[in-house]
Tab-separated table of C-alpha atoms in Angstrom:
chain	number	residue	atom	x	y	z
M	1	UNK	CA	-22.443	-0.459	6.915
M	2	UNK	CA	-25.140	-2.229	4.888
M	3	UNK	CA	-26.221	-0.904	1.506
M	4	UNK	CA	-29.835	0.032	1.059
M	5	UNK	CA	-31.832	-1.880	-1.531
M	6	UNK	CA	-31.789	1.208	-3.700
M	7	UNK	CA	-27.986	1.382	-3.553
M	8	UNK	CA	-27.712	-2.235	-4.565
M	9	UNK	CA	-30.068	-1.698	-7.491
M	10	UNK	CA	-28.151	1.393	-8.656
M	11	UNK	CA	-24.836	-0.439	-8.433
M	12	UNK	CA	-26.197	-3.333	-10.445
M	13	UNK	CA	-27.686	-1.018	-13.046
M	14	UNK	CA	-24.471	0.891	-13.689
M	15	UNK	CA	-22.626	-2.375	-14.199
M	16	UNK	CA	-25.444	-3.835	-16.292
M	17	UNK	CA	-24.258	-6.888	-18.125
M	18	UNK	CA	-21.317	-7.676	-15.853
M	19	UNK	CA	-22.962	-10.578	-14.072
M	20	UNK	CA	-23.713	-13.725	-16.008
M	21	UNK	CA	-24.982	-17.150	-15.085
M	22	UNK	CA	-22.089	-19.172	-13.706
M	23	UNK	CA	-22.606	-22.785	-14.640
M	24	UNK	CA	-19.779	-24.888	-13.202
M	25	UNK	CA	-18.412	-27.469	-15.612
M	26	UNK	CA	-15.495	-28.700	-13.530
M	27	UNK	CA	-14.891	-29.610	-9.927
M	28	UNK	CA	-12.777	-26.471	-9.422
M	29	UNK	CA	-15.901	-24.344	-9.793
M	30	UNK	CA	-18.384	-26.584	-8.018
M	31	UNK	CA	-17.466	-25.087	-4.654
M	32	UNK	CA	-18.306	-21.531	-5.730
M	33	UNK	CA	-20.634	-19.931	-3.209
M	34	UNK	CA	-21.773	-17.140	-5.488
M	35	UNK	CA	-24.325	-17.278	-8.258
M	36	UNK	CA	-25.044	-14.757	-10.970
M	37	UNK	CA	-28.230	-13.649	-12.648
M	38	UNK	CA	-28.518	-14.346	-16.387
M	39	UNK	CA	-26.932	-11.537	-18.338
M	40	UNK	CA	-28.861	-9.377	-20.754
M	41	UNK	CA	-26.886	-8.094	-23.715
M	42	UNK	CA	-26.059	-4.391	-23.342
M	43	UNK	CA	-23.612	-3.995	-26.211
M	44	UNK	CA	-23.739	-3.738	-29.969
M	45	UNK	CA	-19.961	-3.547	-30.345
M	46	UNK	CA	-17.059	-4.946	-28.386
M	47	UNK	CA	-15.354	-3.017	-25.602
M	48	UNK	CA	-12.091	-4.548	-26.893
M	49	UNK	CA	-10.035	-3.393	-29.837
M	50	UNK	CA	-9.382	-5.866	-32.638
M	51	UNK	CA	-6.085	-5.264	-34.398
M	52	UNK	CA	-5.544	-7.395	-37.515
M	53	UNK	CA	-1.901	-8.118	-36.696
M	54	UNK	CA	-2.648	-9.546	-33.269
M	55	UNK	CA	-3.898	-13.121	-32.961
M	56	UNK	CA	-7.683	-13.178	-32.669
M	57	UNK	CA	-9.232	-14.254	-29.397
M	58	UNK	CA	-10.912	-17.651	-29.595
M	59	UNK	CA	-14.663	-17.837	-29.929
M	60	UNK	CA	-16.641	-18.781	-26.845
M	61	UNK	CA	-17.302	-22.193	-28.376
M	62	UNK	CA	-13.634	-22.859	-29.216
M	63	UNK	CA	-12.392	-21.609	-25.829
M	64	UNK	CA	-15.015	-23.665	-23.989
M	65	UNK	CA	-13.985	-26.801	-25.866
M	66	UNK	CA	-10.289	-26.186	-25.215
M	67	UNK	CA	-10.925	-25.481	-21.541
M	68	UNK	CA	-13.009	-28.614	-21.161
M	69	UNK	CA	-10.255	-30.753	-22.670
M	70	UNK	CA	-7.694	-29.208	-20.301
M	71	UNK	CA	-10.027	-29.189	-17.241
M	72	UNK	CA	-9.754	-25.418	-17.110
M	73	UNK	CA	-12.661	-23.327	-15.869
M	74	UNK	CA	-12.835	-20.023	-17.772
M	75	UNK	CA	-15.814	-18.934	-15.666
M	76	UNK	CA	-13.580	-18.876	-12.598
M	77	UNK	CA	-10.649	-16.941	-14.121
M	78	UNK	CA	-10.745	-13.143	-14.099
M	79	UNK	CA	-11.105	-11.835	-17.626
M	80	UNK	CA	-7.948	-9.758	-18.054
M	81	UNK	CA	-5.537	-12.618	-17.368
M	82	UNK	CA	-5.842	-14.445	-20.687
M	83	UNK	CA	-7.169	-11.662	-22.940
M	84	UNK	CA	-3.991	-9.648	-23.483
M	85	UNK	CA	-3.459	-6.181	-24.915
M	86	UNK	CA	-6.892	-5.499	-26.361
M	87	UNK	CA	-8.549	-2.907	-24.104
M	88	UNK	CA	-9.945	0.300	-25.541
M	89	UNK	CA	-10.073	2.335	-22.322
M	90	UNK	CA	-8.756	1.202	-18.943
M	91	UNK	CA	-8.448	2.740	-15.483
M	92	UNK	CA	-6.101	1.362	-12.845
M	93	UNK	CA	-7.505	2.257	-9.419
M	94	UNK	CA	-4.996	1.563	-6.660
M	95	UNK	CA	-6.406	1.403	-3.139
M	96	UNK	CA	-5.636	0.567	0.451
M	97	UNK	CA	-7.986	-1.296	2.755
M	98	UNK	CA	-8.955	1.080	5.529
M	99	UNK	CA	-11.285	-1.283	7.356
M	100	UNK	CA	-10.876	-4.980	6.605
M	101	UNK	CA	-13.836	-5.927	8.804
M	102	UNK	CA	-16.159	-3.914	6.562
M	103	UNK	CA	-14.313	-4.622	3.317
M	104	UNK	CA	-14.449	-8.421	3.410
M	105	UNK	CA	-18.233	-8.772	3.317
M	106	UNK	CA	-18.394	-6.082	0.624
M	107	UNK	CA	-15.813	-8.051	-1.373
M	108	UNK	CA	-18.369	-10.856	-1.473
M	109	UNK	CA	-21.579	-8.827	-1.799
M	110	UNK	CA	-20.583	-5.798	-3.881
M	111	UNK	CA	-17.362	-6.620	-5.769
M	112	UNK	CA	-17.527	-10.319	-6.555
M	113	UNK	CA	-20.847	-10.147	-8.500
M	114	UNK	CA	-19.313	-7.484	-10.747
M	115	UNK	CA	-16.061	-9.231	-11.623
M	116	UNK	CA	-15.823	-9.994	-15.329
M	117	UNK	CA	-14.773	-13.525	-16.253
M	118	UNK	CA	-12.796	-14.753	-19.232
M	119	UNK	CA	-15.899	-16.300	-20.807
M	120	UNK	CA	-17.848	-13.041	-20.584
M	121	UNK	CA	-15.214	-11.034	-22.463
M	122	UNK	CA	-15.157	-13.431	-25.420
M	123	UNK	CA	-18.592	-12.414	-26.739
M	124	UNK	CA	-20.152	-9.011	-27.275
M	125	UNK	CA	-23.414	-10.546	-26.077
M	126	UNK	CA	-22.011	-11.137	-22.602
M	127	UNK	CA	-19.574	-8.252	-22.290
M	128	UNK	CA	-20.511	-5.724	-19.625
M	129	UNK	CA	-20.786	-2.008	-20.138
M	130	UNK	CA	-17.659	-1.753	-18.009
M	131	UNK	CA	-15.511	-4.751	-17.101
M	132	UNK	CA	-14.085	-5.061	-13.616
M	133	UNK	CA	-11.180	-7.126	-12.239
M	134	UNK	CA	-9.423	-6.916	-8.872
M	135	UNK	CA	-6.006	-7.975	-7.588
M	136	UNK	CA	-4.205	-7.732	-4.240
M	137	UNK	CA	-0.632	-7.041	-3.160
M	138	UNK	CA	0.999	-9.101	-0.426
M	139	UNK	CA	0.195	-6.401	2.100
M	140	UNK	CA	-3.368	-6.459	0.842
M	141	UNK	CA	-3.709	-10.190	1.491
M	142	UNK	CA	-2.158	-9.656	4.902
M	143	UNK	CA	-4.708	-6.940	5.633
M	144	UNK	CA	-7.431	-9.454	4.758
M	145	UNK	CA	-6.004	-11.906	7.258
M	146	UNK	CA	-4.603	-14.325	4.682
M	147	UNK	CA	-1.490	-15.986	6.084
M	148	UNK	CA	-0.841	-18.615	3.387
M	149	UNK	CA	2.364	-18.095	1.394
M	150	UNK	CA	1.701	-18.148	-2.338
M	151	UNK	CA	5.131	-19.502	-3.216
M	152	UNK	CA	6.571	-16.424	-4.941
M	153	UNK	CA	9.328	-14.514	-3.140
M	154	UNK	CA	9.160	-11.489	-5.436
M	155	UNK	CA	5.437	-11.090	-4.808
M	156	UNK	CA	5.909	-11.552	-1.071
M	157	UNK	CA	8.528	-8.800	-0.918
M	158	UNK	CA	6.741	-6.348	-3.198
M	159	UNK	CA	8.145	-4.411	-6.140
M	160	UNK	CA	9.638	-1.612	-4.044
M	161	UNK	CA	12.042	-4.087	-2.392
M	162	UNK	CA	12.861	-5.552	-5.824
M	163	UNK	CA	14.440	-2.393	-7.280
M	164	UNK	CA	17.929	-3.803	-7.638
M	165	UNK	CA	16.642	-6.672	-9.744
M	166	UNK	CA	14.867	-4.344	-12.188
M	167	UNK	CA	17.628	-1.900	-13.087
M	168	UNK	CA	15.824	1.116	-11.652
M	169	UNK	CA	18.074	3.880	-10.303
M	170	UNK	CA	16.523	3.604	-6.878
M	171	UNK	CA	13.059	5.129	-6.588
M	172	UNK	CA	14.175	8.560	-7.822
M	173	UNK	CA	11.684	8.577	-10.692
M	174	UNK	CA	8.951	6.590	-8.967
M	175	UNK	CA	5.454	7.895	-8.395
M	176	UNK	CA	5.505	8.450	-4.589
M	177	UNK	CA	2.491	6.233	-4.015
M	178	UNK	CA	4.417	3.198	-5.309
M	179	UNK	CA	7.253	3.600	-2.818
M	180	UNK	CA	6.780	1.387	0.200
M	181	UNK	CA	3.975	-1.156	0.546
M	182	UNK	CA	0.949	1.049	1.153
M	183	UNK	CA	-1.034	-0.131	-1.876
M	184	UNK	CA	-3.222	-3.110	-0.965
M	185	UNK	CA	-4.987	-3.707	-4.232
M	186	UNK	CA	-5.956	-2.524	-7.673
M	187	UNK	CA	-9.267	-2.416	-9.497
M	188	UNK	CA	-9.034	-2.662	-13.286
M	189	UNK	CA	-11.957	-0.956	-15.039
M	190	UNK	CA	-12.185	-1.440	-18.820
M	191	UNK	CA	-14.699	-0.135	-21.335
M	192	UNK	CA	-14.909	1.715	-24.650
M	193	UNK	CA	-15.491	5.180	-23.162
M	194	UNK	CA	-14.149	7.094	-20.162
M	195	UNK	CA	-17.720	8.056	-19.258
M	196	UNK	CA	-18.631	4.400	-18.784
M	197	UNK	CA	-15.593	3.893	-16.571
M	198	UNK	CA	-16.274	7.047	-14.558
M	199	UNK	CA	-19.842	5.892	-13.881
M	200	UNK	CA	-18.625	2.447	-12.791
M	201	UNK	CA	-15.993	3.965	-10.489
M	202	UNK	CA	-18.496	6.303	-8.860
M	203	UNK	CA	-20.910	3.443	-8.307
M	204	UNK	CA	-18.327	1.161	-6.732
M	205	UNK	CA	-16.920	3.945	-4.555
M	206	UNK	CA	-20.422	4.643	-3.260
M	207	UNK	CA	-20.924	0.964	-2.483
M	208	UNK	CA	-17.602	0.547	-0.674
M	209	UNK	CA	-17.765	3.794	1.259
M	210	UNK	CA	-14.898	4.397	3.669
M	211	UNK	CA	-13.694	0.791	3.931
M	212	UNK	CA	-11.104	1.569	1.221
M	213	UNK	CA	-8.982	4.610	0.446
M	214	UNK	CA	-8.076	5.610	-3.100
M	215	UNK	CA	-4.283	5.869	-3.291
M	216	UNK	CA	-3.602	6.528	-6.989
M	217	UNK	CA	-5.182	6.152	-10.416
M	218	UNK	CA	-3.825	5.921	-13.941
M	219	UNK	CA	-6.018	6.223	-17.026
M	220	UNK	CA	-4.976	4.301	-20.113
M	221	UNK	CA	-6.394	4.265	-23.634
M	222	UNK	CA	-5.689	2.740	-27.002
M	223	UNK	CA	-4.114	5.330	-29.259
M	224	UNK	CA	-6.446	6.989	-31.787
M	225	UNK	CA	-7.374	5.823	-35.279
M	226	UNK	CA	-4.912	3.636	-37.102
M	227	UNK	CA	-2.502	3.867	-34.154
M	228	UNK	CA	-4.769	1.619	-32.053
M	229	UNK	CA	-2.637	-1.259	-30.806
M	230	UNK	CA	0.582	0.773	-31.157
M	231	UNK	CA	2.553	2.057	-28.186
M	232	UNK	CA	3.720	5.683	-28.064
M	233	UNK	CA	6.989	5.138	-29.950
M	234	UNK	CA	4.705	4.028	-32.775
M	235	UNK	CA	5.331	0.272	-32.881
M	236	UNK	CA	2.548	-2.294	-32.986
M	237	UNK	CA	2.402	-4.086	-29.654
M	238	UNK	CA	1.003	-7.349	-28.284
M	239	UNK	CA	1.840	-9.454	-31.351
M	240	UNK	CA	3.893	-12.081	-29.544
M	241	UNK	CA	1.618	-13.037	-26.686
M	242	UNK	CA	1.655	-16.809	-26.210
M	243	UNK	CA	-1.181	-19.221	-26.858
M	244	UNK	CA	-2.238	-20.764	-23.553
M	245	UNK	CA	-3.139	-24.447	-23.618
M	246	UNK	CA	-6.745	-24.778	-22.509
M	247	UNK	CA	-7.703	-21.430	-23.985
M	248	UNK	CA	-6.379	-21.188	-27.544
M	249	UNK	CA	-7.082	-24.084	-29.897
M	250	UNK	CA	-5.538	-22.731	-33.112
M	251	UNK	CA	-2.272	-20.884	-32.403
M	252	UNK	CA	-0.826	-18.777	-35.172
M	253	UNK	CA	2.354	-19.954	-36.955
M	254	UNK	CA	5.301	-19.035	-34.757
M	255	UNK	CA	3.138	-18.222	-31.748
M	256	UNK	CA	4.570	-19.766	-28.587
M	257	UNK	CA	2.307	-22.390	-27.019
M	258	UNK	CA	2.600	-22.586	-23.247
M	259	UNK	CA	1.065	-24.745	-20.547
M	260	UNK	CA	-1.742	-23.140	-18.573
M	261	UNK	CA	0.493	-23.304	-15.480
M	262	UNK	CA	2.866	-20.783	-17.049
M	263	UNK	CA	0.219	-18.147	-16.428
M	264	UNK	CA	-2.177	-19.706	-13.908
M	265	UNK	CA	-1.255	-21.041	-10.484
M	266	UNK	CA	-1.996	-24.673	-9.786
M	267	UNK	CA	-2.495	-25.676	-13.406
M	268	UNK	CA	-0.421	-28.046	-15.548
M	269	UNK	CA	3.121	-26.679	-15.845
M	270	UNK	CA	3.141	-24.869	-12.500
M	271	UNK	CA	5.736	-26.740	-10.440
M	272	UNK	CA	5.500	-24.678	-7.249
M	273	UNK	CA	3.463	-25.836	-4.257
M	274	UNK	CA	0.514	-23.460	-3.802
M	275	UNK	CA	-2.392	-23.181	-1.381
M	276	UNK	CA	-5.355	-25.011	-2.890
M	277	UNK	CA	-7.453	-21.860	-2.926
M	278	UNK	CA	-4.908	-19.992	-5.103
M	279	UNK	CA	-5.570	-22.223	-8.121
M	280	UNK	CA	-6.409	-20.323	-11.318
M	281	UNK	CA	-5.074	-17.077	-9.915
M	282	UNK	CA	-2.190	-15.230	-11.574
M	283	UNK	CA	0.491	-12.796	-10.486
M	284	UNK	CA	-0.035	-9.364	-12.020
M	285	UNK	CA	3.040	-7.193	-12.502
M	286	UNK	CA	2.212	-3.512	-12.929
M	287	UNK	CA	4.822	-1.011	-14.115
M	288	UNK	CA	4.189	2.615	-15.092
M	289	UNK	CA	6.741	3.143	-17.870
M	290	UNK	CA	7.128	6.702	-19.130
M	291	UNK	CA	8.277	7.008	-22.741
M	292	UNK	CA	10.414	9.919	-23.933
M	293	UNK	CA	9.075	9.939	-27.473
M	294	UNK	CA	10.513	13.220	-28.850
M	295	UNK	CA	13.926	12.319	-27.455
M	296	UNK	CA	13.733	8.825	-28.971
M	297	UNK	CA	12.777	10.248	-32.359
M	298	UNK	CA	15.686	12.732	-32.178
M	299	UNK	CA	18.100	9.883	-31.378
M	300	UNK	CA	16.918	7.963	-34.429
M	301	UNK	CA	17.416	11.036	-36.619
M	302	UNK	CA	20.885	11.736	-35.252
M	303	UNK	CA	22.069	8.132	-35.584
M	304	UNK	CA	20.295	6.986	-38.741
M	305	UNK	CA	21.725	4.022	-40.599
M	306	UNK	CA	23.674	5.325	-43.609
M	307	UNK	CA	23.659	3.440	-46.904
M	308	UNK	CA	24.170	5.987	-49.734
M	309	UNK	CA	22.049	5.288	-52.776
M	310	UNK	CA	19.976	2.759	-50.855
M	311	UNK	CA	18.393	4.618	-47.928
M	312	UNK	CA	17.146	8.157	-47.602
M	313	UNK	CA	17.910	9.820	-44.238
M	314	UNK	CA	14.333	9.132	-43.109
M	315	UNK	CA	14.560	5.506	-44.169
M	316	UNK	CA	17.859	5.205	-42.286
M	317	UNK	CA	16.200	6.616	-39.192
M	318	UNK	CA	13.232	4.256	-39.544
M	319	UNK	CA	15.595	1.318	-40.000
M	320	UNK	CA	17.505	2.100	-36.811
M	321	UNK	CA	14.258	2.235	-34.823
M	322	UNK	CA	13.083	-1.036	-36.330
M	323	UNK	CA	16.387	-2.717	-35.484
M	324	UNK	CA	16.221	-1.453	-31.896
M	325	UNK	CA	12.732	-2.907	-31.523
M	326	UNK	CA	13.157	-5.884	-33.843
M	327	UNK	CA	9.986	-4.929	-35.697
M	328	UNK	CA	8.856	-2.127	-37.945
M	329	UNK	CA	6.034	0.106	-36.797
M	330	UNK	CA	3.622	-2.045	-38.830
M	331	UNK	CA	4.594	-5.089	-36.772
M	332	UNK	CA	6.641	-6.657	-39.564
M	333	UNK	CA	9.738	-8.345	-38.058
M	334	UNK	CA	13.097	-7.117	-39.346
M	335	UNK	CA	14.151	-10.760	-39.499
M	336	UNK	CA	11.774	-11.149	-42.456
M	337	UNK	CA	11.873	-7.560	-43.751
M	338	UNK	CA	15.466	-6.501	-43.023
M	339	UNK	CA	15.702	-3.241	-44.979
M	340	UNK	CA	12.237	-1.760	-45.502
M	341	UNK	CA	8.875	-2.031	-43.771
M	342	UNK	CA	6.343	-4.498	-45.169
M	343	UNK	CA	2.898	-3.436	-43.840
M	344	UNK	CA	1.133	-6.428	-45.434
M	345	UNK	CA	3.485	-8.766	-43.583
M	346	UNK	CA	3.027	-6.818	-40.353
M	347	UNK	CA	-0.761	-7.037	-40.552
M	348	UNK	CA	-0.801	-10.793	-41.183
M	349	UNK	CA	-0.857	-12.828	-37.929
M	350	UNK	CA	-0.140	-15.996	-39.895
M	351	UNK	CA	3.244	-14.588	-40.948
M	352	UNK	CA	4.364	-11.848	-38.569
M	353	UNK	CA	5.497	-14.300	-35.894
M	354	UNK	CA	6.575	-17.131	-38.162
M	355	UNK	CA	10.363	-16.836	-37.798
M	356	UNK	CA	13.089	-18.148	-35.511
M	357	UNK	CA	16.130	-15.983	-36.521
M	358	UNK	CA	17.467	-19.036	-38.400
M	359	UNK	CA	18.390	-18.619	-42.083
M	360	UNK	CA	20.148	-21.153	-44.290
M	361	UNK	CA	22.488	-18.535	-45.737
M	362	UNK	CA	23.633	-17.071	-42.395
M	363	UNK	CA	25.231	-18.300	-39.165
M	364	UNK	CA	22.783	-17.984	-36.282
M	365	UNK	CA	25.558	-17.380	-33.735
M	366	UNK	CA	27.251	-14.497	-35.580
M	367	UNK	CA	25.022	-12.901	-38.198
M	368	UNK	CA	23.118	-9.722	-37.317
M	369	UNK	CA	22.341	-8.365	-40.772
M	370	UNK	CA	18.668	-9.210	-40.323
M	371	UNK	CA	17.977	-8.801	-36.610
M	372	UNK	CA	20.459	-7.566	-33.998
M	373	UNK	CA	21.119	-9.762	-30.975
M	374	UNK	CA	20.218	-6.739	-28.827
M	375	UNK	CA	16.813	-6.039	-30.441
M	376	UNK	CA	14.014	-5.779	-27.921
M	377	UNK	CA	12.001	-8.689	-29.325
M	378	UNK	CA	15.107	-10.890	-29.509
M	379	UNK	CA	16.185	-10.085	-25.972
M	380	UNK	CA	12.761	-10.899	-24.575
M	381	UNK	CA	12.030	-13.895	-26.806
M	382	UNK	CA	15.282	-15.325	-28.203
M	383	UNK	CA	13.571	-18.174	-30.079
M	384	UNK	CA	16.175	-20.442	-31.709
M	385	UNK	CA	19.068	-18.548	-30.106
M	386	UNK	CA	18.568	-20.830	-27.116
M	387	UNK	CA	18.009	-23.917	-29.235
M	388	UNK	CA	14.941	-25.770	-30.350
M	389	UNK	CA	12.312	-26.533	-29.324
M	390	UNK	CA	11.908	-23.023	-27.990
M	391	UNK	CA	11.980	-22.337	-24.268
M	392	UNK	CA	8.422	-22.642	-22.940
M	393	UNK	CA	9.000	-21.400	-19.389
M	394	UNK	CA	9.918	-17.729	-19.599
M	395	UNK	CA	6.731	-16.410	-21.178
M	396	UNK	CA	4.273	-13.848	-19.901
M	397	UNK	CA	0.825	-12.722	-20.948
M	398	UNK	CA	1.163	-8.999	-21.646
M	399	UNK	CA	-1.957	-6.931	-21.047
M	400	UNK	CA	-0.795	-3.326	-20.859
M	401	UNK	CA	-2.181	-0.175	-22.446
M	402	UNK	CA	-0.766	3.259	-23.412
M	403	UNK	CA	-1.406	6.243	-21.171
M	404	UNK	CA	-1.005	9.968	-21.684
M	405	UNK	CA	-1.663	12.236	-24.682
M	406	UNK	CA	-0.211	12.161	-28.161
M	407	UNK	CA	3.009	14.115	-28.719
M	408	UNK	CA	2.234	17.807	-29.236
M	409	UNK	CA	3.653	19.916	-32.054
M	410	UNK	CA	5.628	21.937	-29.510
M	411	UNK	CA	7.191	18.804	-28.005
M	412	UNK	CA	8.108	17.458	-31.443
M	413	UNK	CA	9.673	20.794	-32.451
M	414	UNK	CA	11.678	21.031	-29.220
M	415	UNK	CA	12.621	17.324	-29.185
M	416	UNK	CA	11.655	17.378	-25.527
M	417	UNK	CA	8.904	15.698	-23.530
M	418	UNK	CA	6.841	18.138	-21.471
M	419	UNK	CA	3.784	15.953	-20.717
M	420	UNK	CA	4.183	12.412	-19.445
M	421	UNK	CA	3.030	9.547	-21.629
M	422	UNK	CA	3.968	5.915	-21.767
M	423	UNK	CA	2.851	2.362	-21.210
M	424	UNK	CA	0.873	1.051	-18.281
M	425	UNK	CA	2.704	-2.275	-18.427
M	426	UNK	CA	0.809	-5.316	-17.187
M	427	UNK	CA	1.963	-8.903	-17.339
M	428	UNK	CA	0.425	-12.069	-15.951
M	429	UNK	CA	2.457	-15.112	-14.966
M	430	UNK	CA	2.418	-17.942	-12.441
M	431	UNK	CA	5.958	-17.153	-11.332
M	432	UNK	CA	7.356	-13.602	-11.312
M	433	UNK	CA	10.905	-14.926	-11.011
M	434	UNK	CA	10.500	-17.008	-14.174
M	435	UNK	CA	8.365	-14.419	-15.916
M	436	UNK	CA	8.659	-10.632	-15.791
M	437	UNK	CA	11.680	-10.396	-13.510
M	438	UNK	CA	13.613	-13.025	-15.490
M	439	UNK	CA	12.960	-11.254	-18.773
M	440	UNK	CA	14.000	-7.893	-17.329
M	441	UNK	CA	17.031	-8.904	-15.277
M	442	UNK	CA	18.485	-12.000	-16.949
M	443	UNK	CA	17.807	-11.114	-20.555
M	444	UNK	CA	17.000	-7.417	-21.165
M	445	UNK	CA	19.456	-5.952	-18.644
M	446	UNK	CA	22.229	-8.460	-19.387
M	447	UNK	CA	24.829	-6.985	-21.773
M	448	UNK	CA	26.169	-10.470	-22.506
M	449	UNK	CA	22.900	-12.139	-23.488
M	450	UNK	CA	22.633	-13.878	-25.931
M	451	UNK	CA	26.269	-13.264	-26.865
M	452	UNK	CA	29.094	-11.483	-25.068
M	453	UNK	CA	29.320	-7.787	-25.849
M	454	UNK	CA	25.800	-7.505	-27.259
M	455	UNK	CA	24.731	-4.810	-24.834
M	456	UNK	CA	21.432	-4.406	-23.044
M	457	UNK	CA	18.011	-4.191	-24.648
M	458	UNK	CA	18.079	-0.654	-26.161
M	459	UNK	CA	14.385	-0.114	-25.339
M	460	UNK	CA	13.728	-1.506	-21.849
M	461	UNK	CA	17.246	-2.441	-20.760
M	462	UNK	CA	18.209	-0.510	-17.631
M	463	UNK	CA	21.456	-0.162	-15.729
M	464	UNK	CA	20.369	1.966	-12.751
M	465	UNK	CA	20.716	5.135	-14.809
M	466	UNK	CA	24.170	4.406	-16.231
M	467	UNK	CA	24.839	4.829	-19.945
M	468	UNK	CA	24.303	1.754	-22.078
M	469	UNK	CA	26.540	0.546	-24.893
M	470	UNK	CA	24.748	-1.504	-27.563
M	471	UNK	CA	26.224	-3.282	-30.567
M	472	UNK	CA	24.798	-4.736	-33.774
M	473	UNK	CA	22.317	-1.989	-34.583
M	474	UNK	CA	24.075	-0.984	-37.826
M	475	UNK	CA	23.560	-3.722	-40.434
M	476	UNK	CA	26.588	-2.546	-42.378
M	477	UNK	CA	28.937	-3.054	-39.413
M	478	UNK	CA	27.868	-5.424	-36.611
M	479	UNK	CA	30.873	-4.421	-34.494
M	480	UNK	CA	29.840	-0.778	-34.381
M	481	UNK	CA	28.497	0.349	-31.031
M	482	UNK	CA	26.058	3.051	-30.020
M	483	UNK	CA	26.137	4.618	-26.588
M	484	UNK	CA	22.727	5.419	-25.114
M	485	UNK	CA	22.994	8.171	-22.547
M	486	UNK	CA	19.236	8.579	-22.137
M	487	UNK	CA	16.775	5.984	-20.892
M	488	UNK	CA	13.953	6.416	-23.406
M	489	UNK	CA	11.776	4.286	-21.128
M	490	UNK	CA	11.744	5.538	-17.533
M	491	UNK	CA	10.338	3.443	-14.708
M	492	UNK	CA	7.806	5.344	-12.640
M	493	UNK	CA	7.354	2.404	-10.313
M	494	UNK	CA	4.698	-0.166	-9.743
M	495	UNK	CA	3.679	-3.124	-7.624
M	496	UNK	CA	3.218	-6.890	-7.697
M	497	UNK	CA	-0.321	-8.187	-7.278
M	498	UNK	CA	-2.162	-11.494	-7.131
M	499	UNK	CA	-5.295	-11.819	-9.264
M	500	UNK	CA	-7.395	-14.480	-7.510
M	501	UNK	CA	-10.024	-16.708	-9.085
M	502	UNK	CA	-13.647	-15.970	-8.320
M	503	UNK	CA	-13.905	-19.068	-6.139
M	504	UNK	CA	-10.840	-17.912	-4.166
M	505	UNK	CA	-12.548	-14.600	-3.464
M	506	UNK	CA	-15.788	-16.206	-2.322
M	507	UNK	CA	-14.174	-19.091	-0.440
M	508	UNK	CA	-11.097	-17.557	1.183
M	509	UNK	CA	-10.605	-13.814	0.794
M	510	UNK	CA	-14.095	-12.693	1.673
M	511	UNK	CA	-14.616	-14.933	4.711
């Protein structure tokens, strides 16, 4: 079915500012078949949040210079891949392709012109009212008639078949729509208000008609006020995202610097053979992770670190939580602030990542007085624990967002969750086996990483529902163990997707 001229105009109006002039600077973009009208600024403030503690995004000028030096085309890379955890409002719209014959031309005519690029998101002047990205599961690519293997076995099998590698207790807690392989793709809508997103969704649904079927949606939002950038347990998130070569020119002290091919297929550092058209795409891992906040808070109260004359009960509770995470709620690392929070340190991106767990007065292999071996940030980025220079392979670009309401007074009083909330976890990587799945299975879920008897990651570590024994959380006795009988983070399922470049959409997926 063809859209009327009026429908096309309405669609373009509701996404005003999404389309910008695409001026190829590298050969990888010269084959693009689509062109975009010059964008007119529609914004006076960014649709992204800007948390002091997180590394700033590069300016357009700096990113363009870095990309040029690395032969990277930021106009061909979908915007969410390199931006990280900075969205204000975001809707994940999971769909199946009901009619591929009708969908493919609409992918070119109605979706592609609306996709937001990396360059567009870097300036308020070129940001759309509502940003749009799209990604496809393996079954989605199959539905589009794509037979090329992308060189990633986890992606090819889908997340539902990967349960045993993720520590989930089967699919007992999964959202039913994530079981099986019925989800073909996901649209990511991002803006600063739900109304903007709702208007964009309605417009795109009208344009696509019955060639897709909505399967499931999840609405995410930055938490209110000073909690923006914090996940529901209260800890500042997104501090440790890596600096990608070809995008970031001035990494913060302690920020990991990774080759573009760690995140983007076909770029320097990606050692897997890929189809040519897949270059500058990225694998998107989506996980809906419910967080049992009242139960977590109760656990901290019941098991607070005790140091008479030094810590109040509340301070002991706060310290236990900080040692489980590896950071205080402000973002300050316990490795640099081992006993009390230091909000000034937490808010300073030049200092809050500038540590390696090495201290001249302590043995790296045995001392846990500063940061436990089991702490979440140490399990997922062990830094000097694995030697120096730091591992540069097992890094991911995290781009998730909280979902669900704040904890109610009734929930807090009862120490029981009654309304679901959590993290819509998103990571981008060029290799799921080296990225998300490696971090979850080989590090977080491994009781003997980095050292034997450490226990699993007390936050995201999962043992198929079994109780978890963790050591090192009490700074006064590193041999003391705590037994976690509740998973404070509960997997509600998800899927693996491929986020293609714009040229891949126009040159392969839509033809």
